[in-house]
PDB file of C-alpha atoms in Angstrom:
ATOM      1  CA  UNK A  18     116.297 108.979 108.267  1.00 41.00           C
ATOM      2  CA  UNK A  19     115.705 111.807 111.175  1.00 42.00           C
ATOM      3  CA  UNK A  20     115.454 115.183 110.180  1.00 46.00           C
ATOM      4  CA  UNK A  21     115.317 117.990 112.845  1.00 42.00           C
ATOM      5  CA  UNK A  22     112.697 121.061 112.448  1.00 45.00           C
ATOM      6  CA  UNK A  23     112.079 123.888 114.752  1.00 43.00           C
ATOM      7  CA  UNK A  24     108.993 121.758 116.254  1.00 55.00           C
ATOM      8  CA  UNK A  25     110.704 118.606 116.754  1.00 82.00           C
ATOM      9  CA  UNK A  26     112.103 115.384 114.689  1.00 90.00           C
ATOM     10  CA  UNK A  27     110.515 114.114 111.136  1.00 95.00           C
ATOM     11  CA  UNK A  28     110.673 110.407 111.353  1.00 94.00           C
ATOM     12  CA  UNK A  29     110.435 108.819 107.693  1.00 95.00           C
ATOM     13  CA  UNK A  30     108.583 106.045 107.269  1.00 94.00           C
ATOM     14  CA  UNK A  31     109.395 103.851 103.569  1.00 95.00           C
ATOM     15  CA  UNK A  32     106.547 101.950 102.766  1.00 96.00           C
ATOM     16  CA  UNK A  33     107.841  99.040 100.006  1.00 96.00           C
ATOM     17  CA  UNK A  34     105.639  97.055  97.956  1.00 96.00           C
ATOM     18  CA  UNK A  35     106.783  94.120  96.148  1.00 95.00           C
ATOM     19  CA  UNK A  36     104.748  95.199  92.320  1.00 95.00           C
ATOM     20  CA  UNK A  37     105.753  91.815  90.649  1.00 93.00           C
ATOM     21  CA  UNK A  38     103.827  89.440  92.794  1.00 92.00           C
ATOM     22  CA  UNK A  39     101.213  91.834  94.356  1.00 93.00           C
ATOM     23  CA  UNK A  40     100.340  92.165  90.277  1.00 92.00           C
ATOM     24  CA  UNK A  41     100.956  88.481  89.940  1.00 89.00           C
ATOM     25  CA  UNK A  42      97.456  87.632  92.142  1.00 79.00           C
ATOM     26  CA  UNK A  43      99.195  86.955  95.540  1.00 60.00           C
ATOM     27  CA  UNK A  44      96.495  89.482  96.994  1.00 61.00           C
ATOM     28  CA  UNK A  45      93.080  88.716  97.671  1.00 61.00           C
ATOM     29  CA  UNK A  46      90.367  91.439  96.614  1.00 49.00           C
ATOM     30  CA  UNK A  47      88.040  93.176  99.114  1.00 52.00           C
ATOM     31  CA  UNK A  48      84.372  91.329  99.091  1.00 44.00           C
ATOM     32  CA  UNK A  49      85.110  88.009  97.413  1.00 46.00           C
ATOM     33  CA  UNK A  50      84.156  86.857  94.262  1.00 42.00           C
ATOM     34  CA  UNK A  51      82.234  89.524  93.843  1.00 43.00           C
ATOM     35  CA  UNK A  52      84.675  92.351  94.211  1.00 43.00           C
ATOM     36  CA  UNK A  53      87.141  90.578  91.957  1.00 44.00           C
ATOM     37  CA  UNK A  54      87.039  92.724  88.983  1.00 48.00           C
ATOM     38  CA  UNK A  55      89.976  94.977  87.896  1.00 49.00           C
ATOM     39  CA  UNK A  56      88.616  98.197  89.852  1.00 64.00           C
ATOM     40  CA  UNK A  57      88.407  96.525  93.062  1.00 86.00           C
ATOM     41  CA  UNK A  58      90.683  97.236  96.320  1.00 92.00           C
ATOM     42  CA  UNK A  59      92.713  94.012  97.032  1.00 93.00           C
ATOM     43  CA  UNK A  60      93.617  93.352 100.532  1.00 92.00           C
ATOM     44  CA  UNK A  61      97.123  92.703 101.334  1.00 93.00           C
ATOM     45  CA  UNK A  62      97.828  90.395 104.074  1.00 89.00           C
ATOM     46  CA  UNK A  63      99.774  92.110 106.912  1.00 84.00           C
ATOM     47  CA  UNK A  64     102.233  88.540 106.866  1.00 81.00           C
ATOM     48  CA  UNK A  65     102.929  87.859 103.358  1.00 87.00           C
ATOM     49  CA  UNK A  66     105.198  90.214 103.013  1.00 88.00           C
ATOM     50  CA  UNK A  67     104.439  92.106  99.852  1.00 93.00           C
ATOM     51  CA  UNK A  68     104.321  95.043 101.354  1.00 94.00           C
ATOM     52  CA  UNK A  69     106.471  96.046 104.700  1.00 92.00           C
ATOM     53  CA  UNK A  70     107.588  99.598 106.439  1.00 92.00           C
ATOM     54  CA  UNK A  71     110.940 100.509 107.558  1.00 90.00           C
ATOM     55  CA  UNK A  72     112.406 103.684 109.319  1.00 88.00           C
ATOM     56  CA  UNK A  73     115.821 104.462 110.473  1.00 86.00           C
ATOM     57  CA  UNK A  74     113.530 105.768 114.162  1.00 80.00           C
ATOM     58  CA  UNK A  75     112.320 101.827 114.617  1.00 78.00           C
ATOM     59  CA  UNK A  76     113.540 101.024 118.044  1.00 69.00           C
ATOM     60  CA  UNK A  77     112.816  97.535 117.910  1.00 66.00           C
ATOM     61  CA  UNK A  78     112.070  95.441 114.696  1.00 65.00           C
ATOM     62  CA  UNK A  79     108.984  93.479 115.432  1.00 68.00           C
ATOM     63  CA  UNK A  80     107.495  92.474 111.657  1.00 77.00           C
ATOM     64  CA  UNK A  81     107.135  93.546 107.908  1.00 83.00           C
ATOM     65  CA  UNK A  82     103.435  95.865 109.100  1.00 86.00           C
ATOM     66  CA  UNK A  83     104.653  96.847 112.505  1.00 88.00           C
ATOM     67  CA  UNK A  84     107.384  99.532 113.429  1.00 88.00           C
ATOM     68  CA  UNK A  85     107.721 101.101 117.567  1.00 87.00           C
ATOM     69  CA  UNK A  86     108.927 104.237 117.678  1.00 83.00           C
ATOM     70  CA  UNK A  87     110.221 106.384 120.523  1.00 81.00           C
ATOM     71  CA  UNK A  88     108.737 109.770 119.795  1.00 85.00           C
ATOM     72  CA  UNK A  89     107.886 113.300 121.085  1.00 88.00           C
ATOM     73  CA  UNK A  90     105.383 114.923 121.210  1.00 89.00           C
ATOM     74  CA  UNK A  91     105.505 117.504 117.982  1.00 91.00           C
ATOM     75  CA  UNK A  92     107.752 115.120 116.075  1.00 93.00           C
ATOM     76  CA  UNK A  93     106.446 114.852 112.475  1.00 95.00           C
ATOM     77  CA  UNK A  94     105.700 111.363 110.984  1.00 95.00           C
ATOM     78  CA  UNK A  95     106.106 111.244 106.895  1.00 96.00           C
ATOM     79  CA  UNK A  96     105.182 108.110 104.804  1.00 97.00           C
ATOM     80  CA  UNK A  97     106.014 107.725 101.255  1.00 97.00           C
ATOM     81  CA  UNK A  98     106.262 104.496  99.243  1.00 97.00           C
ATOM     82  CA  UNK A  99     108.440 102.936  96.470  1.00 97.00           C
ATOM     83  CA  UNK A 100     108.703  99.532  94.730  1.00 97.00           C
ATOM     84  CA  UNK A 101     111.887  97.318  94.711  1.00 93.00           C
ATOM     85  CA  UNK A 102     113.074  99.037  91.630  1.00 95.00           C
ATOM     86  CA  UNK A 103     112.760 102.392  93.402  1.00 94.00           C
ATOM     87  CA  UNK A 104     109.834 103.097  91.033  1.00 95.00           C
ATOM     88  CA  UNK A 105     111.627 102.751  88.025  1.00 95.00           C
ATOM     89  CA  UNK A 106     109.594  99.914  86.395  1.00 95.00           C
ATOM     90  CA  UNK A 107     106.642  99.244  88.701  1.00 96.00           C
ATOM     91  CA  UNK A 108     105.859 101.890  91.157  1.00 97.00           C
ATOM     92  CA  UNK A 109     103.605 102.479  93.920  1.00 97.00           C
ATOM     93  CA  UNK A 110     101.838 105.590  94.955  1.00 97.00           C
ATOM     94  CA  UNK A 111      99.985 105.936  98.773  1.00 98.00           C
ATOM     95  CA  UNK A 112      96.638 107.323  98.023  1.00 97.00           C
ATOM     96  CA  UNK A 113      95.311 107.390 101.483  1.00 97.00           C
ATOM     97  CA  UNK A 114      96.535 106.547 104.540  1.00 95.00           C
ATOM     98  CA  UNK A 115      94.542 106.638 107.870  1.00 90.00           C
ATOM     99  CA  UNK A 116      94.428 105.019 111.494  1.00 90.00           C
ATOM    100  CA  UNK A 117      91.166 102.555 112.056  1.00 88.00           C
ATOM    101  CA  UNK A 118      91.366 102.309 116.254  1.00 82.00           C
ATOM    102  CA  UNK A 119      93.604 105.326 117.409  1.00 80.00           C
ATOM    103  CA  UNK A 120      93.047 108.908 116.547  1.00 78.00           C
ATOM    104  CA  UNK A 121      94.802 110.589 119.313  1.00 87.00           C
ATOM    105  CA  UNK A 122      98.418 109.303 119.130  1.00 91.00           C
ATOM    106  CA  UNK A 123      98.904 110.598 115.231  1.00 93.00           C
ATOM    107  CA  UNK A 124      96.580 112.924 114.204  1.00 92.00           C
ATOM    108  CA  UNK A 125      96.440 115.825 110.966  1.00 94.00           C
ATOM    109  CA  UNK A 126      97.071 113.534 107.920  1.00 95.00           C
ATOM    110  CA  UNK A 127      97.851 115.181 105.203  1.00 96.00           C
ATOM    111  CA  UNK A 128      99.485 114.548 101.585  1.00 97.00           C
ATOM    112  CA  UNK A 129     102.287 117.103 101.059  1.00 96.00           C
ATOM    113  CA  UNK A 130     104.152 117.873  98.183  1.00 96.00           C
ATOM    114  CA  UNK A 131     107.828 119.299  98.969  1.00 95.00           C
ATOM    115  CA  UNK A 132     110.300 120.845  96.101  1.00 96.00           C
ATOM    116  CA  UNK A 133     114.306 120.383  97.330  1.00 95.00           C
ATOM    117  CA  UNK A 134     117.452 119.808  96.054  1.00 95.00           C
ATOM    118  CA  UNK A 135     118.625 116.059  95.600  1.00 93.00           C
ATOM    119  CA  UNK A 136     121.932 114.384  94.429  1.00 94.00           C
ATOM    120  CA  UNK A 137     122.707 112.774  91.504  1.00 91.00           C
ATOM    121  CA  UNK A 138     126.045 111.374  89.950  1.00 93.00           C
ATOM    122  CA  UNK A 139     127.942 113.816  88.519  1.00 89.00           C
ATOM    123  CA  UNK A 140     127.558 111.434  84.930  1.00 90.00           C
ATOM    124  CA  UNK A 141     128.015 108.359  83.653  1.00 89.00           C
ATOM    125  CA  UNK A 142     131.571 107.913  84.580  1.00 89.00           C
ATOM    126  CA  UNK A 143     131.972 109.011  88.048  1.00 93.00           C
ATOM    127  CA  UNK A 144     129.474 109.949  90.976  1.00 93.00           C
ATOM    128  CA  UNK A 145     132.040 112.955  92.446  1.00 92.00           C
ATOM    129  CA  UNK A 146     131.706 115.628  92.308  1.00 92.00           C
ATOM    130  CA  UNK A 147     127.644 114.998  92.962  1.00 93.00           C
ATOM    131  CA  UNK A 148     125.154 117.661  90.722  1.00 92.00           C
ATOM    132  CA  UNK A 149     122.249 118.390  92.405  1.00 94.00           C
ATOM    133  CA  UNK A 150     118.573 119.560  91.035  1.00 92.00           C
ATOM    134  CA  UNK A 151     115.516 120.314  92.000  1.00 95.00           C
ATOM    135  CA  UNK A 152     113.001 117.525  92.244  1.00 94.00           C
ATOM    136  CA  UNK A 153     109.563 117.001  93.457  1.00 95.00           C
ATOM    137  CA  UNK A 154     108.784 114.882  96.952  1.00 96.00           C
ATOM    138  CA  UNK A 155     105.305 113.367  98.311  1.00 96.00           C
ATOM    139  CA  UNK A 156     104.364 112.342 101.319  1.00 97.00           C
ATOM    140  CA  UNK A 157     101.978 111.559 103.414  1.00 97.00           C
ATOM    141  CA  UNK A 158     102.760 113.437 106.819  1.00 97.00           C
ATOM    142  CA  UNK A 159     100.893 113.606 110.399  1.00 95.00           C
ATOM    143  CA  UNK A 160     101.720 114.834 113.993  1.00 94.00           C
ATOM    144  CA  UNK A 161     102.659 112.972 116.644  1.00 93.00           C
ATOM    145  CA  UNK A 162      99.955 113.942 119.956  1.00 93.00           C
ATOM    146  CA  UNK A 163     100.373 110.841 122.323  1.00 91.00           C
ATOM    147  CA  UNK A 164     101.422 107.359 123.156  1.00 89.00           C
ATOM    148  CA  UNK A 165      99.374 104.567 121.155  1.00 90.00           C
ATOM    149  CA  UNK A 166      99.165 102.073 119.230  1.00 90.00           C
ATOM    150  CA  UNK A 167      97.037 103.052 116.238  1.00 90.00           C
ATOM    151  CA  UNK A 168      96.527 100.304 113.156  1.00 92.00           C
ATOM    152  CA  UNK A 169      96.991 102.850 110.191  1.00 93.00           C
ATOM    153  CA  UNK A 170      94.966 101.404 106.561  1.00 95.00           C
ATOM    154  CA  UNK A 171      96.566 102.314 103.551  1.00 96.00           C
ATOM    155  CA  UNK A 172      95.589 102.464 100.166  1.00 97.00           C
ATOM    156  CA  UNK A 173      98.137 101.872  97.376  1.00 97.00           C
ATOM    157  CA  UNK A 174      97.914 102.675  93.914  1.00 97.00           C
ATOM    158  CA  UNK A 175     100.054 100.222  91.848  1.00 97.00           C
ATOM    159  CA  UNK A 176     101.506 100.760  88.775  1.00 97.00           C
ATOM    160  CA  UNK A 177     103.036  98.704  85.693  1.00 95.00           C
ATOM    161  CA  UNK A 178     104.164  99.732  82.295  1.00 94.00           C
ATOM    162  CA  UNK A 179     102.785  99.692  78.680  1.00 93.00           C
ATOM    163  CA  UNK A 180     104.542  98.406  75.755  1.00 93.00           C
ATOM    164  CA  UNK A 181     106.417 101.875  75.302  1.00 93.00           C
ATOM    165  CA  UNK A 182     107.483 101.656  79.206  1.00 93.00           C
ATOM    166  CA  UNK A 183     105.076 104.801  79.942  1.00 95.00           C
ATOM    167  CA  UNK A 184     103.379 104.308  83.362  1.00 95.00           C
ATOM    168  CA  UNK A 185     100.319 102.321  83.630  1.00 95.00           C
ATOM    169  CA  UNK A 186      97.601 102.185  86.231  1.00 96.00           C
ATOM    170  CA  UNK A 187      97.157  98.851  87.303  1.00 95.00           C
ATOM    171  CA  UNK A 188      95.007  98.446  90.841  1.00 94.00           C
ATOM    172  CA  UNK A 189      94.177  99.647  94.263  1.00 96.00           C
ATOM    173  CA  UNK A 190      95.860  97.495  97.367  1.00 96.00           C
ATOM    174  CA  UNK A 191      95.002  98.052 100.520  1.00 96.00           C
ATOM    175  CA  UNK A 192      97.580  97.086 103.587  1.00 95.00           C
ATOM    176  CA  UNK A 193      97.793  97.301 107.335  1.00 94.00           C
ATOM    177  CA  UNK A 194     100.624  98.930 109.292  1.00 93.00           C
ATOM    178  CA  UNK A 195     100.504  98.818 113.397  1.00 90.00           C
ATOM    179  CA  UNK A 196     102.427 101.237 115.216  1.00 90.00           C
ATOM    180  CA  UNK A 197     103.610 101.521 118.333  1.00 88.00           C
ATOM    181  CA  UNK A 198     104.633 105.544 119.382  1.00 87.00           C
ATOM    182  CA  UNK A 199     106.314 105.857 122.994  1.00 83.00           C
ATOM    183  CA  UNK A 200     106.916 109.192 124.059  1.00 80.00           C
ATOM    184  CA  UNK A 201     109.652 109.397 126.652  1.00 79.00           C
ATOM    185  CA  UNK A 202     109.465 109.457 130.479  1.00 74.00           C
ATOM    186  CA  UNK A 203     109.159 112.494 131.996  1.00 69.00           C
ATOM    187  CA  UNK A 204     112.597 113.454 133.786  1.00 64.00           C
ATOM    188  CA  UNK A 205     111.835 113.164 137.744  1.00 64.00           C
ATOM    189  CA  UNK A 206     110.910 115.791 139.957  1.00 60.00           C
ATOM    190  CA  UNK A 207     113.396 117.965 141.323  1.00 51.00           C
ATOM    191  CA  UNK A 208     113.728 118.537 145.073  1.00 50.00           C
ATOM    192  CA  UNK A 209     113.857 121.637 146.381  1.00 49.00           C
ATOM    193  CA  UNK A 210     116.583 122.067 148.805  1.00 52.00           C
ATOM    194  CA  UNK A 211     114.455 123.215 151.612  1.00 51.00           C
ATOM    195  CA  UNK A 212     112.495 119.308 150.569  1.00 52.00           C
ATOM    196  CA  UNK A 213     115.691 117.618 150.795  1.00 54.00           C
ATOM    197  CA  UNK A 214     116.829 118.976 154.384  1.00 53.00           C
ATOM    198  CA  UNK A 215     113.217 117.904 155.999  1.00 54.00           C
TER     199      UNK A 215
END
C-alpha cells in the first residue's frame, strides 16, 4: 500500500508474527539460561520465519527480514504489525523499533496514533453497500533522508488470551529487519544549447 502526501509517498510496511509457535518456545531468550524467565526479551531468528515484513513498495523480494525499496527522499516509512489472525486471537503490538548500524537513511522514529474512517461489511449477509466508522490506527513511522542499508531491531509485544478470550500479555520478542532504501538517479544534466553547438 502507497499513499501520496503533500511531502512525498507513505510506504507501509506489515510486520507479521506467527503468535502460535513464537508462544510455543521456537524463540530463544536474550542471555541464555539465565534470561529465560517469563519477563525476558526472546530473540527471534531473522530465518525461521516467525516473524517476516512485507510492503506493496518491495522492489525485489529478497527474504522474510529483508525488504529494498526504491524511495525518495521525504517519503514516509510506517510499520505496524498483526498476527495471522489479524489480531483477533493472538496479537502483536511493536513497542520499539530502531536501526542498530544506519541512522542517516531513516531517521525521526516515532509511534503515531491516526483516527480515520475504515470499511466494514455492510452486515452479516452482504458486504455492499460497505459502512464505514471511525477506528483507531498505530504505527510506527520515520522519514526517509538517504540511501542505506540500515538493520532496524524491533521489539514485539505478544499477546494471547485468558479463559474469557480478553487479551493477555504474554512476552517481549525481539526481531531483525534489513532494509535496503534506493533513492532514484538523478535525471542527467541538461545541455545548454550554446553547450551543444561547441
Amino acid at each position: 500500500m502507497i499513499a501520496g502526501n503533500s511531502y512525498g509517498r507513505t510506504i507501509y510496511v506489515a510486520v507479521v508474527a506467527d503468535v502460535m509457535r513464537l508462544l510455543a518456545g521456537d524463540a530463544d531468550a536474550e542471555g541464555g539460561a539465565e534470561a529465560a524467565k517469563a519477563e525476558a526479551v526472546k530473540v527471534v531468528s531473522p530465518h525461521s520465519g516467525l516473524v517476516l515484513a512485507t510492503t506493496a513498495a518491495q522492489t525485489v523480494r529478497r527474504a522474510s527480514n529483508k525488504i529494498a525499496l526504491d524511495a525518495c527522499a521525504g517519503d514516509t516509512v510506517r510499520f505496524y504489525a498483526k498476527s495471522g489472525s489479524n489480531n483477533f486471537e493472538g496479537a502483536v503490538l511493536i513497542e520499539d523499533i530502531s536501526p542498530i548500524n544506519d541512522r542517516d537513511s531513516l531517521q525521526g522514529f516515532a509511534l503515531l496514533n491516526v483516527e480515520r474512517s475504515t470499511v466494514t461489511p455492510h452486515d452479516d449477509a452482504s458486504v455492499f453497500p460497505a459502512r464505514s466508522s471511525e477506528q483507531d490506527f498505530w504505527f510506527w513511522q520515520c522519514a526517509v533522508a538517504t540511501d542505506g542499508e540500515p538493520h532496524c531491531s524491533i521489539l514485539i509485544a505478544v499477546y494471547d488470551r485468558d479463559e474469557q478470550g480478553r487479551p493477555r500479555f504474554a512476552g517481549h520478542y525481539r526481531w531483525g529487519l534489513q532494509l535496503t532504501v534506493k533513492l532514484p538517479s538523478p535525471p542527467p544534466a541538461v545541455q545548454t544549447e550554446e553547450r551543444r553547438h561547441e
